[in-house]
Amino acid sequence: MLGISIYNGRVNFIRTSKLRNNDLCVTHHGFYTYSNLNKTISNSIRDIIKKEKITNETSLSLVLDSQFCLFNQVFCEDIDSLNFHDNLSGASAIKHLDSYYYPIGARDDQYLGIHVDKNFKQQVTGAIDKLGLSIKSMGIGIFSAEKLASSLFDAKSLNKYLIVRFVTSSAMEVLYVNDGLFCLYGRYNIVKKGLKEIKAIGSKVDQKDVRLALEQIAKGRKSLSHIDRAFVYQTSGQSKIVKSLINKKYKDVVLMNLFNHKNISSLRQNITTSMSQLTFAELGVLFGSLNV
């Protein structure tokens, strides 16, 4: 299976194949960079197929950077009435977006809305169609990373865990799971005085625990107070916090390096290589079944 994650000027790819014991083996991985988003969309998948000499693939799993999406919170008792016209203002913008809604938190009427520009989505799917490929699944970055945490890092055995993406060295995107439920999606910035909340969607009860855990991570603490474990990765830049975790073994804060998910000493790499490997965490959709 071929997996591709698309960012503004970069595409990551992984190709896996099944061994006789049904374990997955990574046969290809890497990235290509482009000067702008249009070239990323039009050239990247063709370049990967051609330059990496990938054959016998008829479909791929696609992951879009969450920066291409809009997120909102919707309260609705009747799931059948979840649509833009009933729940969002700004009717002129509605026709340009595809929307998807997912339960978030313990309440029965609370949903996370994820909205993708239709033209952007059509450009991407059109480029794939031209190559004679189909899309097996389409995911959003941090949600795909959660599947990696669940499948390779055993997050599914935990009661409370946090996925932390460093978008840059000071900007974080988070996804919190409590008792098997997505309970909070948020974005935060690290500032001089601590932590600045940009967006938090989901359980108000869990927000305090998430914020405390992020503050502890930002201060360099490797043990967390009210959350079992935080799984950390970075897609751009080189955070000092992330660097400090490389080649370390901590119970509560774990780097999501899929190329060394057991943190084996003989497989450890230098900081530059490790930082690069972390960017592939969002291709966790290859190792799980969550689609958005």
Short mmCIF file of C-alpha atoms in Angstrom, two decimals:
data_model
loop_
_atom_site.label_atom_id
_atom_site.label_comp_id
_atom_site.label_asym_id
_atom_site.label_seq_id
_atom_site.Cartn_x
_atom_site.Cartn_y
_atom_site.Cartn_z
CA MET A 1 0.00 0.00 0.00
CA LEU A 2 1.20 3.49 -0.87
CA GLY A 3 0.52 6.35 1.54
CA ILE A 4 1.03 10.03 0.75
CA SER A 5 0.70 13.06 3.03
CA ILE A 6 0.37 16.47 1.41
CA TYR A 7 1.61 19.75 2.90
CA ASN A 8 1.93 23.19 1.37
CA GLY A 9 5.27 22.63 -0.38
CA ARG A 10 6.12 19.09 0.61
CA VAL A 11 4.86 15.54 0.19
CA ASN A 12 5.85 12.59 2.38
CA PHE A 13 5.34 9.04 1.17
CA ILE A 14 5.58 5.52 2.54
CA ARG A 15 5.00 2.27 0.75
CA THR A 16 4.34 -0.87 2.78
CA SER A 17 3.96 -4.54 1.97
CA LYS A 18 2.81 -7.47 4.06
CA LEU A 19 5.22 -10.18 5.12
CA ARG A 20 4.23 -13.82 5.48
CA ASN A 21 3.44 -13.32 9.16
CA ASN A 22 1.16 -10.38 8.21
CA ASP A 23 3.55 -7.80 9.66
CA LEU A 24 3.95 -4.63 7.61
CA CYS A 25 7.31 -3.87 6.03
CA VAL A 26 8.22 -0.38 4.77
CA THR A 27 9.74 -0.79 1.30
CA HIS A 28 9.88 2.88 0.23
CA HIS A 29 9.80 6.16 2.11
CA GLY A 30 10.93 9.72 1.53
CA PHE A 31 9.73 13.18 0.61
CA TYR A 32 9.70 15.68 -2.24
CA THR A 33 9.59 19.45 -1.91
CA TYR A 34 8.04 22.00 -4.28
CA SER A 35 7.98 25.76 -4.62
CA ASN A 36 4.22 26.13 -4.19
CA LEU A 37 1.04 24.21 -3.45
CA ASN A 38 -0.09 23.96 -7.09
CA LYS A 39 3.12 22.17 -8.04
CA THR A 40 2.81 19.96 -4.98
CA ILE A 41 -0.62 18.83 -6.11
CA SER A 42 0.11 18.49 -9.84
CA ASN A 43 3.61 16.96 -9.74
CA SER A 44 4.20 15.11 -6.47
CA ILE A 45 2.33 11.83 -6.91
CA ARG A 46 3.57 11.45 -10.49
CA ASP A 47 7.14 12.10 -9.31
CA ILE A 48 6.86 9.54 -6.52
CA ILE A 49 5.50 6.83 -8.83
CA LYS A 50 8.11 7.51 -11.52
CA LYS A 51 11.27 8.35 -9.59
CA GLU A 52 10.77 5.71 -6.91
CA LYS A 53 9.93 3.13 -9.61
CA ILE A 54 6.76 2.09 -7.81
CA THR A 55 4.72 -0.41 -9.80
CA ASN A 56 1.69 -2.63 -9.23
CA GLU A 57 -0.17 -0.01 -7.19
CA THR A 58 -3.76 0.71 -8.14
CA SER A 59 -4.74 2.78 -5.11
CA LEU A 60 -3.26 4.92 -2.37
CA SER A 61 -4.06 6.29 1.07
CA LEU A 62 -4.10 10.07 1.12
CA VAL A 63 -3.48 12.28 4.15
CA LEU A 64 -4.11 16.03 4.05
CA ASP A 65 -2.41 18.49 6.38
CA SER A 66 -4.94 19.81 8.90
CA GLN A 67 -3.77 23.31 7.95
CA PHE A 68 -5.88 22.88 4.80
CA CYS A 69 -9.00 22.41 6.96
CA LEU A 70 -11.37 24.52 9.00
CA PHE A 71 -12.59 23.16 12.33
CA ASN A 72 -15.66 24.10 14.34
CA GLN A 73 -17.84 22.79 17.14
CA VAL A 74 -21.51 21.94 16.58
CA PHE A 75 -24.20 21.03 19.09
CA CYS A 76 -27.03 19.08 17.51
CA GLU A 77 -29.42 16.53 19.03
CA ASP A 78 -30.51 15.10 15.67
CA ILE A 79 -27.55 13.70 13.71
CA ASP A 80 -29.59 13.69 10.49
CA SER A 81 -29.76 17.48 10.57
CA LEU A 82 -25.99 17.94 10.68
CA ASN A 83 -25.28 20.03 7.62
CA PHE A 84 -23.83 23.41 6.85
CA HIS A 85 -27.12 25.17 6.19
CA ASP A 86 -28.51 24.29 9.61
CA ASN A 87 -25.39 24.79 11.71
CA LEU A 88 -23.04 27.34 10.15
CA SER A 89 -23.43 31.01 9.29
CA GLY A 90 -22.12 32.52 6.07
CA ALA A 91 -24.16 30.76 3.38
CA SER A 92 -21.99 32.15 0.59
CA ALA A 93 -18.98 30.20 1.83
CA ILE A 94 -20.85 26.94 2.43
CA LYS A 95 -21.04 25.90 -1.21
CA HIS A 96 -17.24 26.01 -1.47
CA LEU A 97 -16.62 23.53 1.36
CA ASP A 98 -17.07 19.82 1.94
CA SER A 99 -17.93 19.11 5.58
CA TYR A 100 -17.59 16.06 7.82
CA TYR A 101 -18.85 15.71 11.39
CA TYR A 102 -17.58 13.42 14.14
CA PRO A 103 -18.73 12.94 17.74
CA ILE A 104 -16.39 14.53 20.26
CA GLY A 105 -16.62 14.31 24.03
CA ALA A 106 -19.03 12.31 26.16
CA ARG A 107 -22.10 14.36 25.22
CA ASP A 108 -24.46 12.85 22.64
CA ASP A 109 -25.08 16.21 20.94
CA GLN A 110 -21.51 17.46 20.48
CA TYR A 111 -19.66 17.19 17.16
CA LEU A 112 -16.38 18.26 15.65
CA GLY A 113 -16.85 19.73 12.18
CA ILE A 114 -13.99 19.38 9.68
CA HIS A 115 -14.32 21.40 6.48
CA VAL A 116 -12.21 21.14 3.33
CA ASP A 117 -12.22 23.48 0.35
CA LYS A 118 -13.96 21.69 -2.53
CA ASN A 119 -11.69 23.08 -5.25
CA PHE A 120 -8.56 22.01 -3.35
CA LYS A 121 -9.96 18.53 -2.78
CA GLN A 122 -10.95 18.21 -6.45
CA GLN A 123 -7.47 19.30 -7.56
CA VAL A 124 -5.88 16.58 -5.45
CA THR A 125 -8.29 13.83 -6.43
CA GLY A 126 -8.08 14.90 -10.09
CA ALA A 127 -4.29 14.60 -10.08
CA ILE A 128 -4.61 11.07 -8.68
CA ASP A 129 -7.29 10.12 -11.22
CA LYS A 130 -5.02 11.20 -14.10
CA LEU A 131 -2.48 8.62 -13.00
CA GLY A 132 -5.07 5.85 -13.11
CA LEU A 133 -5.05 5.44 -9.34
CA SER A 134 -7.95 5.36 -6.90
CA ILE A 135 -8.08 6.69 -3.36
CA LYS A 136 -8.51 3.91 -0.83
CA SER A 137 -8.81 6.27 2.13
CA MET A 138 -8.50 9.97 2.83
CA GLY A 139 -7.40 11.19 6.24
CA ILE A 140 -6.47 14.35 8.12
CA GLY A 141 -2.97 14.60 9.59
CA ILE A 142 -3.27 14.40 13.37
CA PHE A 143 -6.15 11.90 13.19
CA SER A 144 -3.97 9.63 11.09
CA ALA A 145 -1.15 10.09 13.61
CA GLU A 146 -3.55 8.89 16.32
CA LYS A 147 -3.91 5.61 14.43
CA LEU A 148 -0.12 5.24 14.53
CA ALA A 149 -0.13 5.81 18.29
CA SER A 150 -2.91 3.27 18.71
CA SER A 151 -1.47 0.55 16.49
CA LEU A 152 2.31 0.80 16.91
CA PHE A 153 2.71 2.57 20.25
CA ASP A 154 -0.05 0.69 22.11
CA ALA A 155 -2.05 3.80 22.96
CA LYS A 156 -5.22 1.72 22.71
CA SER A 157 -4.29 0.08 26.03
CA LEU A 158 -4.34 3.44 27.84
CA ASN A 159 -7.30 5.23 29.43
CA LYS A 160 -6.15 8.78 28.71
CA TYR A 161 -3.65 9.85 26.10
CA LEU A 162 -2.71 12.90 24.11
CA ILE A 163 -1.39 13.28 20.56
CA VAL A 164 0.81 16.38 20.30
CA ARG A 165 1.94 17.71 16.95
CA PHE A 166 4.50 20.50 16.89
CA VAL A 167 3.41 22.38 13.77
CA THR A 168 6.39 24.68 14.35
CA SER A 169 8.74 25.03 17.30
CA SER A 170 6.14 27.00 19.26
CA ALA A 171 2.77 26.02 17.71
CA MET A 172 1.06 22.81 18.80
CA GLU A 173 -1.94 20.88 17.56
CA VAL A 174 -3.43 18.31 19.93
CA LEU A 175 -5.94 15.48 20.00
CA TYR A 176 -7.04 14.04 23.34
CA VAL A 177 -8.55 10.58 23.83
CA ASN A 178 -10.29 9.67 27.09
CA ASP A 179 -11.67 6.16 27.63
CA GLY A 180 -11.64 5.45 23.90
CA LEU A 181 -13.47 8.65 22.93
CA PHE A 182 -12.11 11.67 21.09
CA CYS A 183 -12.70 14.31 23.73
CA LEU A 184 -10.77 17.37 22.61
CA TYR A 185 -9.15 18.87 19.52
CA GLY A 186 -7.06 21.97 20.08
CA ARG A 187 -4.34 24.34 18.96
CA TYR A 188 -1.98 26.13 21.32
CA ASN A 189 1.06 28.39 21.11
CA ILE A 190 3.98 28.37 23.51
CA VAL A 191 4.62 31.96 24.60
CA LYS A 192 6.97 33.55 27.11
CA LYS A 193 4.38 33.55 29.86
CA GLY A 194 3.27 29.99 29.23
CA LEU A 195 0.62 28.61 26.92
CA LYS A 196 -1.85 30.49 24.72
CA GLU A 197 -5.00 28.70 23.62
CA ILE A 198 -5.88 29.33 19.97
CA LYS A 199 -8.73 26.82 19.65
CA ALA A 200 -10.20 24.13 21.88
CA ILE A 201 -13.14 22.00 20.72
CA GLY A 202 -14.65 19.32 22.90
CA SER A 203 -15.03 18.51 26.56
CA LYS A 204 -14.71 21.47 28.91
CA VAL A 205 -13.93 19.04 31.74
CA ASP A 206 -10.89 17.65 29.92
CA GLN A 207 -9.48 21.01 28.83
CA LYS A 208 -7.78 21.64 32.18
CA ASP A 209 -5.98 18.28 32.12
CA VAL A 210 -4.86 18.81 28.52
CA ARG A 211 -3.61 22.30 29.23
CA LEU A 212 -1.70 21.14 32.31
CA ALA A 213 -0.07 18.30 30.33
CA LEU A 214 1.00 20.71 27.56
CA GLU A 215 2.44 23.13 30.11
CA GLN A 216 4.39 20.28 31.68
CA ILE A 217 5.72 19.18 28.28
CA ALA A 218 6.65 22.78 27.43
CA LYS A 219 8.61 23.04 30.69
CA GLY A 220 10.52 19.88 29.86
CA ARG A 221 8.83 17.56 32.35
CA LYS A 222 8.79 13.94 31.29
CA SER A 223 6.04 12.87 33.71
CA LEU A 224 2.44 14.03 33.40
CA SER A 225 -0.07 14.60 36.18
CA HIS A 226 -3.49 13.54 34.91
CA ILE A 227 -2.84 11.93 31.50
CA ASP A 228 -1.35 8.47 31.02
CA ARG A 229 0.88 9.36 28.08
CA ALA A 230 1.56 11.99 25.43
CA PHE A 231 2.69 10.92 21.96
CA VAL A 232 4.72 13.68 20.32
CA TYR A 233 5.87 14.39 16.77
CA GLN A 234 6.85 17.39 14.63
CA THR A 235 6.13 18.19 10.98
CA SER A 236 8.08 21.43 10.52
CA GLY A 237 10.97 23.16 12.30
CA GLN A 238 13.11 21.79 15.09
CA SER A 239 11.64 22.29 18.52
CA LYS A 240 14.09 22.17 21.44
CA ILE A 241 11.43 20.26 23.35
CA VAL A 242 11.20 17.57 20.68
CA LYS A 243 14.98 17.39 20.31
CA SER A 244 15.33 16.77 24.05
CA LEU A 245 13.20 13.62 23.70
CA ILE A 246 15.25 12.02 20.93
CA ASN A 247 16.91 8.73 21.94
CA LYS A 248 15.42 8.99 25.44
CA LYS A 249 13.09 6.55 27.17
CA TYR A 250 10.33 8.15 29.19
CA LYS A 251 7.12 6.53 30.36
CA ASP A 252 4.79 9.50 29.96
CA VAL A 253 6.14 11.37 26.91
CA VAL A 254 6.95 9.34 23.80
CA LEU A 255 8.24 10.39 20.39
CA MET A 256 6.30 8.85 17.50
CA ASN A 257 9.11 7.62 15.31
CA LEU A 258 7.53 4.78 13.36
CA PHE A 259 10.96 3.67 12.12
CA ASN A 260 11.99 2.87 15.69
CA HIS A 261 8.73 2.54 17.58
CA LYS A 262 10.30 0.22 20.16
CA ASN A 263 13.16 2.70 20.78
CA ILE A 264 15.83 0.07 20.17
CA SER A 265 19.33 1.43 20.79
CA SER A 266 20.85 -0.10 17.66
CA LEU A 267 18.25 1.67 15.48
CA ARG A 268 18.67 5.12 16.98
CA GLN A 269 19.70 7.91 14.63
CA ASN A 270 21.28 11.33 14.97
CA ILE A 271 19.07 14.31 15.74
CA THR A 272 18.72 15.48 12.12
CA THR A 273 17.63 12.06 10.87
CA SER A 274 15.31 11.52 13.83
CA MET A 275 13.60 14.88 13.30
CA SER A 276 13.04 13.97 9.66
CA GLN A 277 11.61 10.56 10.58
CA LEU A 278 9.07 12.13 12.94
CA THR A 279 7.40 13.91 10.02
CA PHE A 280 6.10 10.54 8.78
CA ALA A 281 3.88 10.02 11.85
CA GLU A 282 0.88 11.36 9.99
CA LEU A 283 1.02 8.42 7.60
CA GLY A 284 -0.24 6.27 10.45
CA VAL A 285 -3.40 5.71 8.39
CA LEU A 286 -1.43 2.88 6.74
CA PHE A 287 -1.35 1.15 10.10
CA GLY A 288 -4.97 1.66 11.13
CA SER A 289 -8.45 2.13 9.80
CA LEU A 290 -9.59 5.67 10.73
CA ASN A 291 -10.83 7.67 7.77
CA VAL A 292 -12.05 11.26 7.82
#
